[in-house]
Coordinates of C-alpha atoms (C1' of nucleotides) in Angstrom, one line a residue:
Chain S
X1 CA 0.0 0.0 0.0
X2 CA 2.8 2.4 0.6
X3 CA 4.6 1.4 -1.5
X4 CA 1.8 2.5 -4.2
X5 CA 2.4 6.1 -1.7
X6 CA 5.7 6.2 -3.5
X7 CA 4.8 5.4 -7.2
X8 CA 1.9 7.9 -6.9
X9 CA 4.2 10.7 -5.2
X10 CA 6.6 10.1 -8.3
X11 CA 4.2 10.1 -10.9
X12 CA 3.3 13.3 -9.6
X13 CA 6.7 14.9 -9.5
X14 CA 6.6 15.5 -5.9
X15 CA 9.8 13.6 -5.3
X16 CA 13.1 15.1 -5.7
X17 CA 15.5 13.4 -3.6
X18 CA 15.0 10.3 -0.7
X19 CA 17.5 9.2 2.1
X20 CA 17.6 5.4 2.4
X21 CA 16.0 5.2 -0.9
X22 CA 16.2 1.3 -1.0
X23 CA 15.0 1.1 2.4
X24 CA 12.6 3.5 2.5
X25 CA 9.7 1.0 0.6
X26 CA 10.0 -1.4 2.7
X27 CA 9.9 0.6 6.0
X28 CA 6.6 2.2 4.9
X29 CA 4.7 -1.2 4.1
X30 CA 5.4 -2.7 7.1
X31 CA 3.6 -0.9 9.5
X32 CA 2.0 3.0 10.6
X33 CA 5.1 5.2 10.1
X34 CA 5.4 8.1 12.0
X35 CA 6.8 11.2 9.7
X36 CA 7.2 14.9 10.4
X37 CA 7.7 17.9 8.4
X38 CA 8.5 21.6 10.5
X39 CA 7.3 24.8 9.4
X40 CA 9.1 27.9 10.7
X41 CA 6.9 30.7 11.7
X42 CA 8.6 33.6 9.5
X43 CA 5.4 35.5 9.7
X44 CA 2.0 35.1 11.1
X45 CA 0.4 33.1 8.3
X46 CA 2.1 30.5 5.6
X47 CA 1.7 31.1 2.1
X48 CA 1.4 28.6 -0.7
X49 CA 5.1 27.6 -0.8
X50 CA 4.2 25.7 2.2
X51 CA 1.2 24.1 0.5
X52 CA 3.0 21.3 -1.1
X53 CA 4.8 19.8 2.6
X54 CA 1.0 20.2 3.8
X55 CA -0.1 18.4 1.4
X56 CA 2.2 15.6 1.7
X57 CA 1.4 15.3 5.0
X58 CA -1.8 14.3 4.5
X59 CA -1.0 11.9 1.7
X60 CA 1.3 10.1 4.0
X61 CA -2.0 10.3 6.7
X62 CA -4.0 9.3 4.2
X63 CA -1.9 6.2 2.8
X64 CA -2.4 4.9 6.4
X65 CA 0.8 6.8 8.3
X66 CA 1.1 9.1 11.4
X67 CA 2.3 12.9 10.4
X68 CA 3.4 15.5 12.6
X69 CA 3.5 19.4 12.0
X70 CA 6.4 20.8 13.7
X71 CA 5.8 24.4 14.4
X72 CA 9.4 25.9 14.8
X73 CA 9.1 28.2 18.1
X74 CA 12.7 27.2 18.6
X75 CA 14.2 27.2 15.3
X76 CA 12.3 30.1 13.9
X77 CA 14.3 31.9 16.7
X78 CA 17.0 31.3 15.1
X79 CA 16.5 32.0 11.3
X80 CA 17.3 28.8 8.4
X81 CA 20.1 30.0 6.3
X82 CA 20.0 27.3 3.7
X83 CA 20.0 29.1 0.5
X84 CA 19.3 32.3 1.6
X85 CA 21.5 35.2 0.3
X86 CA 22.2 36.6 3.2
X87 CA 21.3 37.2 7.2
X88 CA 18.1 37.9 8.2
X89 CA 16.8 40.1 10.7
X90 CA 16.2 37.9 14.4
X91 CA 11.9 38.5 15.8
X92 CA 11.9 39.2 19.3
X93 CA 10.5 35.7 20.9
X94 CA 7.0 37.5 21.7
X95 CA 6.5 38.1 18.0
X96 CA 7.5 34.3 17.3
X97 CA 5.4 32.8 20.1
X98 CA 2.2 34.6 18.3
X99 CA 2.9 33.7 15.1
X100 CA 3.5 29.9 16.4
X101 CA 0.2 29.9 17.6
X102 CA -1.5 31.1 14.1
X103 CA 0.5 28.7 12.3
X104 CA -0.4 26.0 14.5
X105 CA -4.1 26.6 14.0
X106 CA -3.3 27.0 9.9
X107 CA -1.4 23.8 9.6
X108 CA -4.1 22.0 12.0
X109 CA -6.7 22.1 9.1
X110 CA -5.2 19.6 6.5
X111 CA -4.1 17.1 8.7
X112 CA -6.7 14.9 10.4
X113 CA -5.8 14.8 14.7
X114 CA -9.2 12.0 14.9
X115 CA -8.3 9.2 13.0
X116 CA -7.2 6.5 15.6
X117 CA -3.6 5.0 15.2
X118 CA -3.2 7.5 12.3
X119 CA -3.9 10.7 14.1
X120 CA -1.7 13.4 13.5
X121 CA -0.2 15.7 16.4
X122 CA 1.7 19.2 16.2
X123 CA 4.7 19.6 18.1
X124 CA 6.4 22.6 19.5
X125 CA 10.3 22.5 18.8
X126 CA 10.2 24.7 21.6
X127 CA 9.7 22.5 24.0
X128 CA 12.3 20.5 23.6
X129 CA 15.4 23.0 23.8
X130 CA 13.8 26.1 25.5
X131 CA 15.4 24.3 29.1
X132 CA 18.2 22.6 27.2
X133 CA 21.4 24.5 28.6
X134 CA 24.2 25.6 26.2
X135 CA 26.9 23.2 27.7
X136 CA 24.4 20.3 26.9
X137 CA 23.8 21.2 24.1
X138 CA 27.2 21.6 22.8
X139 CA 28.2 18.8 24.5
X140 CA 25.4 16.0 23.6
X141 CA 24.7 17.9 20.3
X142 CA 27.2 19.9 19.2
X143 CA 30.1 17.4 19.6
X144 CA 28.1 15.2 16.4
X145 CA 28.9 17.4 13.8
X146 CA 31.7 18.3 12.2
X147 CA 32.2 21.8 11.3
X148 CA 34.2 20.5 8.1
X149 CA 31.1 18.9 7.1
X150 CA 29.0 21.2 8.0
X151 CA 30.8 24.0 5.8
X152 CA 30.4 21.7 2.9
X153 CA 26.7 22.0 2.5
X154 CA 25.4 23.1 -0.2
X155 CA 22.5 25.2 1.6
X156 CA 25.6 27.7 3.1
X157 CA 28.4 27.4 0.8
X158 CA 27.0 29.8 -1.0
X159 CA 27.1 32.1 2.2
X160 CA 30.4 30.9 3.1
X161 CA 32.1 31.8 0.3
X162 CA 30.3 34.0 -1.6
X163 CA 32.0 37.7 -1.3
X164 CA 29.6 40.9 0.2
X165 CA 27.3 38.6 2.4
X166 CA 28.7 36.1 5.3
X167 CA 27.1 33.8 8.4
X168 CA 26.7 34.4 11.6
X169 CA 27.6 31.5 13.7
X170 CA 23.6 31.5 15.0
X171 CA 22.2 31.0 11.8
X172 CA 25.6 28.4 11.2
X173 CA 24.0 26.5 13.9
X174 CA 20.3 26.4 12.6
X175 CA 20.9 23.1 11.1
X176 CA 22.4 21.3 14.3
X177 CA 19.0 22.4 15.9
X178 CA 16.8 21.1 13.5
X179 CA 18.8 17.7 13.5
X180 CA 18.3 17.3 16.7
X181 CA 14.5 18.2 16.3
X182 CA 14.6 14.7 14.2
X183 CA 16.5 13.1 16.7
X184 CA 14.2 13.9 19.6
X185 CA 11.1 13.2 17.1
X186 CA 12.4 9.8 17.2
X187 CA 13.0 9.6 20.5
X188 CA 9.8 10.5 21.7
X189 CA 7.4 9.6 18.7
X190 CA 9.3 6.6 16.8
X191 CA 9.3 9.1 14.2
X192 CA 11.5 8.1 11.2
X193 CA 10.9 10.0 7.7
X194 CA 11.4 13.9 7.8
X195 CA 9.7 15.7 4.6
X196 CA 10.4 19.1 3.3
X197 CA 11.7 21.5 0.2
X198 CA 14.5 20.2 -1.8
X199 CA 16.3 23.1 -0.1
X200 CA 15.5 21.3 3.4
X201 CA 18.3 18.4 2.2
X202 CA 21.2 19.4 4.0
X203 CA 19.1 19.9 7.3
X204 CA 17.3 16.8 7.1
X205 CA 20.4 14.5 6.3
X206 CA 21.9 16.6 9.0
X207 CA 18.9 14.5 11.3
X208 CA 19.6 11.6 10.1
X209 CA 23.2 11.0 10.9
X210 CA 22.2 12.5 13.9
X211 CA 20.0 10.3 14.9
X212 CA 21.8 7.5 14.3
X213 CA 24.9 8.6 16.0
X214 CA 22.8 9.0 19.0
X215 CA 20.2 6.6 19.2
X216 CA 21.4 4.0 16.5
X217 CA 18.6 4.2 14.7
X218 CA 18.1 4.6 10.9
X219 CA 15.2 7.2 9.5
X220 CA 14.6 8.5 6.1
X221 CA 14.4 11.8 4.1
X222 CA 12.2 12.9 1.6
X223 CA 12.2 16.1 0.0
X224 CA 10.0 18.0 -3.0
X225 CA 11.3 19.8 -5.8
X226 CA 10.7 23.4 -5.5
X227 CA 8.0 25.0 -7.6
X228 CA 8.8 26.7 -10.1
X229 CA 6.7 28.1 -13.3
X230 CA 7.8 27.3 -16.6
X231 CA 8.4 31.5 -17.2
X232 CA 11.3 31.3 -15.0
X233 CA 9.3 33.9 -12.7
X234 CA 8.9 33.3 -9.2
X235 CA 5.8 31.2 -7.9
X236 CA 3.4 32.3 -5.3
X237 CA 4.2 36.2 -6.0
X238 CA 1.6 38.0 -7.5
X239 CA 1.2 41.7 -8.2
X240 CA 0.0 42.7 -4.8
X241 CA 2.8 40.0 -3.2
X242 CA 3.0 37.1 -1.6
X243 CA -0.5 34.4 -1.7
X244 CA -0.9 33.6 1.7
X245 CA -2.9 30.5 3.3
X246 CA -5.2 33.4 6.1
X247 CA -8.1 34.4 4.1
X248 CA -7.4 38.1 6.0
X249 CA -4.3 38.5 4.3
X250 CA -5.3 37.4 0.8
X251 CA -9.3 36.8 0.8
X252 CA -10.5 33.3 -0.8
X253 CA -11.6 35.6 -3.7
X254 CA -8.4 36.3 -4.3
X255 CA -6.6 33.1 -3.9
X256 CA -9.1 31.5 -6.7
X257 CA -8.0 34.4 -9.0
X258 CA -4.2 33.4 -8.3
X259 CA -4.8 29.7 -9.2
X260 CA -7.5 30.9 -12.3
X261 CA -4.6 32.6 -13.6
X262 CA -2.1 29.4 -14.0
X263 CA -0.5 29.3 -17.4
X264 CA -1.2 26.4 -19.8
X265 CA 2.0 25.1 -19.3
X266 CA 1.8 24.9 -15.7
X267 CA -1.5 24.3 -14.9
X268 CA -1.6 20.2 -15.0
X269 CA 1.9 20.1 -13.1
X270 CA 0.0 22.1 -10.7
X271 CA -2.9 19.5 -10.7
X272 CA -0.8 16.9 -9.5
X273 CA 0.9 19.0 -6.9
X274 CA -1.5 20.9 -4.8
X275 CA -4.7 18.6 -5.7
X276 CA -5.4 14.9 -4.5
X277 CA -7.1 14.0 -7.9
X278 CA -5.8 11.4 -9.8
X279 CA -3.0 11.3 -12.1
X280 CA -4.8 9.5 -14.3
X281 CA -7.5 12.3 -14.2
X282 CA -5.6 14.7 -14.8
X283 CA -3.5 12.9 -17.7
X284 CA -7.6 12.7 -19.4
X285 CA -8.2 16.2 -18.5
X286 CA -5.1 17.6 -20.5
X287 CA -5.8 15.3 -23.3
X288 CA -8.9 16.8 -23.5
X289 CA -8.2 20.7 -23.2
X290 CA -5.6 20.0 -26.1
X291 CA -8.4 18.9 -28.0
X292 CA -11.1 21.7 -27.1
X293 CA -10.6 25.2 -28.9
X294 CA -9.7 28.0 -26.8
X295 CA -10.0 27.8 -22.7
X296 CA -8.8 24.9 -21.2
X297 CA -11.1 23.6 -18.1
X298 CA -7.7 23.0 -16.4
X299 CA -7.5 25.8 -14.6
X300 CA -11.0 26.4 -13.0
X301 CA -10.4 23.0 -11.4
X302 CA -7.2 23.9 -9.9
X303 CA -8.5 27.2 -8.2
X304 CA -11.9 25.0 -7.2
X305 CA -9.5 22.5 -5.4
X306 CA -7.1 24.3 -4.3
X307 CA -9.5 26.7 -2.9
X308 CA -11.5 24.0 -1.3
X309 CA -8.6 22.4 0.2
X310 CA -7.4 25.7 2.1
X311 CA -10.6 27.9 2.7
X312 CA -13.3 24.9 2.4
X313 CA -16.7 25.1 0.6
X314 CA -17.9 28.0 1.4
X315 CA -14.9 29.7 0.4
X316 CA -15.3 28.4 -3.2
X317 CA -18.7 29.4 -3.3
X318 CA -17.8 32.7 -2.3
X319 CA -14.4 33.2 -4.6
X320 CA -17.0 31.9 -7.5
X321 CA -19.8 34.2 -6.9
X322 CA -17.5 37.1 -7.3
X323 CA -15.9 35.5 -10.3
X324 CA -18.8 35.5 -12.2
X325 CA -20.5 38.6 -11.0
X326 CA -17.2 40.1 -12.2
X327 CA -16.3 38.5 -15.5
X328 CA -19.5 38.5 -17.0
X329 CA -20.0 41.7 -16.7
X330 CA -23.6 41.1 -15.9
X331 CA -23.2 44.3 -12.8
X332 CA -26.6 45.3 -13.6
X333 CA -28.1 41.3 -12.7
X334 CA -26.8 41.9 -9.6
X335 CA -29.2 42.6 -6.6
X336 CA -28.1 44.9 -3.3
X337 CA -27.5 41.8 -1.7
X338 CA -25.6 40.6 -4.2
X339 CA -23.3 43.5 -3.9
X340 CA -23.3 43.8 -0.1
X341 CA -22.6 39.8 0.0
X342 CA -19.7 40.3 -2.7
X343 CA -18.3 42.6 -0.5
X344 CA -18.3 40.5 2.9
X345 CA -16.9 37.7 0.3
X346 CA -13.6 39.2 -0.1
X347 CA -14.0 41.8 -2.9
X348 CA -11.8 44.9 -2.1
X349 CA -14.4 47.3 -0.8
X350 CA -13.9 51.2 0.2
X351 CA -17.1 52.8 1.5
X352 CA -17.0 56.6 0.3
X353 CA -18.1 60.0 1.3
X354 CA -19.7 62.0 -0.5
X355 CA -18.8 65.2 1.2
X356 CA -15.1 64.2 1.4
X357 CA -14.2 62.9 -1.5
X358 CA -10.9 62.9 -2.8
X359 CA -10.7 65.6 -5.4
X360 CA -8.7 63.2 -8.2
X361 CA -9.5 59.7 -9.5
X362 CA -5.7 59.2 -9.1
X363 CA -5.9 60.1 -5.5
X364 CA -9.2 58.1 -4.8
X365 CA -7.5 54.8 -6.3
X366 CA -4.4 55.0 -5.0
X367 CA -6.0 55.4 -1.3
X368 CA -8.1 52.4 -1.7
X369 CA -5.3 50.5 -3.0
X370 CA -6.0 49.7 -6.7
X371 CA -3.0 51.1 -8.3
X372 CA 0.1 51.7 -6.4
X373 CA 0.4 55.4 -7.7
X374 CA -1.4 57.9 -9.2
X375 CA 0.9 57.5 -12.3
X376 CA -0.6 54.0 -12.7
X377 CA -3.7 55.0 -12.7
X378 CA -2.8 57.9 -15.0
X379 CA -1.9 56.0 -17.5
X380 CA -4.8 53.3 -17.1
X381 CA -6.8 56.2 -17.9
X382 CA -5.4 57.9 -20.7
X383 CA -6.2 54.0 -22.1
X384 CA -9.4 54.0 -21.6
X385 CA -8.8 51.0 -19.3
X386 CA -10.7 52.5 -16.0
X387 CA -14.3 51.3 -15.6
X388 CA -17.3 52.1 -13.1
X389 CA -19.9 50.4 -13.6
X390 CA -19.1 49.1 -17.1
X391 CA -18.9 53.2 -18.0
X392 CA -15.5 54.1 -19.5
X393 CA -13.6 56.4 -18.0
X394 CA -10.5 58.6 -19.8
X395 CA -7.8 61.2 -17.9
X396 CA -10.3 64.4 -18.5
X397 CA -12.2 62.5 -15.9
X398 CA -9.5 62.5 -13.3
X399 CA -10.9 65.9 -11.6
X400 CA -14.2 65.5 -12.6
X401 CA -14.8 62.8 -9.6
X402 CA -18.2 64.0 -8.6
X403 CA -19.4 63.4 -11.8
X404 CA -18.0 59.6 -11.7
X405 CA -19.5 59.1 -8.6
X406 CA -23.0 60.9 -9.3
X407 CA -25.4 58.7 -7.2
X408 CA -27.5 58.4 -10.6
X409 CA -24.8 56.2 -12.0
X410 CA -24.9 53.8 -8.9
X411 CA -26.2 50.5 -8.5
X412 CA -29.3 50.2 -5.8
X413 CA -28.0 53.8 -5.3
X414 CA -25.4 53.2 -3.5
X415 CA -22.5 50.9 -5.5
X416 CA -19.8 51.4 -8.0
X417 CA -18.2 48.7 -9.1
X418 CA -14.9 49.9 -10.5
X419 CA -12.3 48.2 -12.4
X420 CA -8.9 48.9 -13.6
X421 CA -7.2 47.0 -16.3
X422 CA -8.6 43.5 -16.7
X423 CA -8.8 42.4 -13.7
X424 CA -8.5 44.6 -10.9
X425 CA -11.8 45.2 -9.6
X426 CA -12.5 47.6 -6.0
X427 CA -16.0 48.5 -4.9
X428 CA -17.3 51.4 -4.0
X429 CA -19.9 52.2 -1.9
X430 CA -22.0 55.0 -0.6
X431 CA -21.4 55.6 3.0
Chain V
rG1 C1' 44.2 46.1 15.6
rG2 C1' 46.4 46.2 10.2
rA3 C1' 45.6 46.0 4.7
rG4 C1' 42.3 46.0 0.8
rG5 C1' 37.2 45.9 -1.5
rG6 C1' 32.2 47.6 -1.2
rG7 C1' 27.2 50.2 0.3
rU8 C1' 23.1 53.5 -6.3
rU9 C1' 15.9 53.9 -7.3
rC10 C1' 11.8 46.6 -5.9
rC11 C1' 16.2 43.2 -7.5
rC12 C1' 20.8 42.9 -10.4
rG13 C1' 23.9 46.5 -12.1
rA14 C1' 26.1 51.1 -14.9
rG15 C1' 27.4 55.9 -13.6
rU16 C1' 33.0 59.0 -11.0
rG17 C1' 31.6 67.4 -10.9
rG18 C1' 26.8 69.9 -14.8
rC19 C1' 23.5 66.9 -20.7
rC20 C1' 21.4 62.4 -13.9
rA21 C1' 15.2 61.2 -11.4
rA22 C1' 20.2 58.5 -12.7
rA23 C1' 22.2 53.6 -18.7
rG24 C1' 21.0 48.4 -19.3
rG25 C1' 18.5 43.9 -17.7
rG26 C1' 14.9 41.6 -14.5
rA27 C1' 10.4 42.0 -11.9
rU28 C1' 5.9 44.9 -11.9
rC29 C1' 1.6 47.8 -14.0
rA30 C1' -1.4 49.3 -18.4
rG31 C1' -2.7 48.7 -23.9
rA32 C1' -3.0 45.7 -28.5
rC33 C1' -3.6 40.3 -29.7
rU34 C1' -6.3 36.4 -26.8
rG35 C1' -9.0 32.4 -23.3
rU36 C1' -9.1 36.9 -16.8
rA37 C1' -3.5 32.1 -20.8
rA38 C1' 1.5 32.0 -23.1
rA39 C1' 4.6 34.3 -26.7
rU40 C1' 5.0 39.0 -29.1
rC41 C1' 4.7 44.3 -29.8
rU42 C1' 3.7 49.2 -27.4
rG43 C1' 3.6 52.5 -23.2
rA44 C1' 4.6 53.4 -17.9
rC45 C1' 7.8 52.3 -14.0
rG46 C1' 10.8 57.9 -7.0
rC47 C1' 6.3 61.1 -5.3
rG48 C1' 2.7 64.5 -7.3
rA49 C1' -3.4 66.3 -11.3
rA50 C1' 0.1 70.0 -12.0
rA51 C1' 3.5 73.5 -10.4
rG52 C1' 7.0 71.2 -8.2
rC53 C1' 9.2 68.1 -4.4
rU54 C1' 12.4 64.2 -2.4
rU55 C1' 16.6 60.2 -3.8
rC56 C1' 22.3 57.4 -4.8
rG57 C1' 24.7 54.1 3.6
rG58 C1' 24.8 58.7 7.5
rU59 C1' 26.4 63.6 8.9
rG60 C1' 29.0 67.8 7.7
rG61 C1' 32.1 70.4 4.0
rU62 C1' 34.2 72.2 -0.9
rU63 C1' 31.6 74.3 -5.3
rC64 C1' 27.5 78.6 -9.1
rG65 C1' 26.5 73.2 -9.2
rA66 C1' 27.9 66.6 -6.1
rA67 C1' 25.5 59.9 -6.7
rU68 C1' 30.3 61.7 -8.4
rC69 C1' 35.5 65.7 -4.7
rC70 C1' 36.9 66.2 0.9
rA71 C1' 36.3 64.9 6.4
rC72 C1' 34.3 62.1 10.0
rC73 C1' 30.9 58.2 11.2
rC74 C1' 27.9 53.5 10.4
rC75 C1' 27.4 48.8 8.0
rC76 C1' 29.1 44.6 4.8
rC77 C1' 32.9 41.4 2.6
rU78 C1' 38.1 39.4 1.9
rC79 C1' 43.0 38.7 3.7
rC80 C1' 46.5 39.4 7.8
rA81 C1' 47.2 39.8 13.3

RNA sequence: GGAGGGGUUCCCGAGUGGCCAAAGGGAUCAGACUGUAAAUCUGACGCGAAAGCUUCGGUGGUUCGAAUCCACCCCCCUCCA
């Protein structure tokens, strides 16, 4: 059964390299496996990068293992240099121990903590070091590792011997922590497979000669190739930044729009990475896209599943209510409740004044955050590419703001619906 | 502590007294073409509706004029001790 895990993690390109690759089969067919996978609380919310690990998690859960989410209180102290171009700034251990507690809550929704043998568990790293004392910990720990070895890691060579950026021996050390978090995994849990990003190798190997120094016993790494979209630009970015997994910092709405967008060439990859449909579905569905003329279906199943996964049913509904209310064009179909309800779904809203209006388009949608100066929208005007309410708008109506927002024009006297470019949409209402 | 190299607009990276709001590339935004795609082409890209205002690690100084010269300071890197 696991070993069918395996194949199916392959055929969906979600393996990039395994520790104890002969082994590894074997070890997962034989029994409930206990695996873990850390995510360092960098900010108060994950964002989609840490989708895939979250995923595997529950494919592992689901294939009949036992996953734990490590939430790095300790090691997000700290700071993971691997592949990172240079130091980065230490959070005081306040900030950390609030975002721990949002990521614990985040990651708690896509594994399942009720499922009898199987049921997974987050862990703290935190509690395991917070009362270890230095002199232990160099001397139990520390003495393991080989600073010749460790310098020969990929994930800081670059920062060792690159010129203009260095390492500070605390972020040098980041890896003998997380080592020992496998170490102490296995101590306490049995826990023998670590999962993470391809640029997790170095530290997980690091836990597994660690492990075995000190306890004898052999575990396993697996890590997943990192994401990348065939344009060579970065994933997860989009123009207003980073996609994050809490639907206050990028609304459901929004996150189906990221995953609508997916280029062709990317789009079934994605499929088989952030979605549990089968490869062989997906294999049919971009058989059959090649065939159809124009859109491919591909990528309004992505952003349904995706969306699904991370903000649940009625956060599809809600992402695909806008959607259409939007991209049809169809504003005048829409009821007041339709409007108020797109609103409280996650479409950018700005309620307006009347008497304190802004005196320029350029100012009024820069404030509520549809262009990110007024030359944007300057030049989104003198193209003919601002819209309220489906009503064309060109630079001589910059000043002439009272006119664009004559409560005649409105929708149930009280709505704008305005839209810059394609597919920035903000509403406006009538305070 | 010593010697050397470096800090430029989101990123990389030119610029070494005026022609510099600062080349070029990337990213980003908008338009055309489309399928809310890709590729391509076009325009924008410090802020500002404009007049104009504020930038080149920091603070002072030289000069009619400085990212460019000088002084001091801060930070980073390399080598030596």
């Amino acid at each position: 059964m696991s070993s069918a895990l395996l194949a199916d993690l392959r055929a969906r390109g979600l393996i990039f390299q395994i520790a104890g690759e002969d082994d590894l089969p074997g070890w997962l067919d034989s029994g409930v496996r206990t695996l873990y996978c850390g995510f360092d609380p960098t900010a108060d919310s994950l964002h989609i990068g840490s989708l895939v690990p979250l995923l595997m998690l529950r494919r592992f859960q689901l294939a009949g293992h036992r996953p734990l989410a490590l939430v790095g209180g300790a090691t997000g102290l700290i700071g993971d240099p691997s592949f990172k171009a240079r130091e980065r700034q230490l959070n005081t251990a306040d900030v950390i121990a609030e975002w721990v507690d949002k990521i614990r809550l985040q990651v708690s929704r896509f594994i399942d903590f009720d499922a009898g043998p199987v049921s997974a568990e987050v862990v703290n790293n935190l509690d395991w070091t917070r009362d270890m004392s230095v002199l232990t910990f160099l001397r139990d720990v520390g003495k393991h590792f080989s600073v010749n070895a460790m310098i020969q890691k990929e994930s800081v060579k670059q920062r060792i011997e690159r010129d203009g950026s260095g390492i500070s021996f605390t972020e040098f050390t980041y890896m003998i922590l997380q080592s020992y978090d496998f170490a102490e995994l296995n101590r306490r849990y049995g826990c023998g497979l670590q999962l993470g990003g391809s640029d997790q190798w170095g530290n997980i190997t690091g836990g597994i000669d660690l492990t075995r120094r000190m306890y004898g016993e052999q575990v396993f790494g697996l890590t997943m190739p990192l994401i990348t979209k065939a344009d060579g630009t970065k994933f997860g970015k989009t123009e207003s930044g980073t996609v994050w997994l809490d639907p206050a910092r990028t609304s459901p709405y929004a996150f189906y729009q990221f995953w609508l967008n997916t280029g062709d060439v990317d789009v079934y990859r994605f499929l088989k990475y952030f979605t549990f449909l089968p490869v062989a579905d997906i294999d049919a569905l971009e058989r059959a896209d090649a065939e159809r003329q124009g859109r491919p279906e591909a990528q309004a199943i992505l952003a349904r599943e995706v969306t699904l996964l991370v903000h649940g049913e009625a956060g599809v509904q809600a992402a695909q209510r806008i959607t259409e209310a939007l991209f049809s064009g169809a504003l005048e179909q829409l009821s007041a409740g339709d409007l108020a309800q797109l609103r409280q779904d996650g479409l950018p809203a700005t309620t307006l004044d009347p008497d304190t209006l802004p005196s320029t388009l350029t100012q009024l949608l820069t404030e509520s955050g549809m262009a990110s100066s007024g030359k944007q929208v300057k030049d989104a005007l003198g193209r003919q590419a601002v819209t309220i309410n489906n009503r064309s708008l060109g630079w001589e109506d910059n000043d002439r703001i009272a006119a664009c927002f004559n409560p005649e024009l409105a929708l149930h006297g009280r709505y704008y619906v305005t839209r810059l470019g394609k597919k920035k949409y903000h509403l406006f209402e009538l305070g």
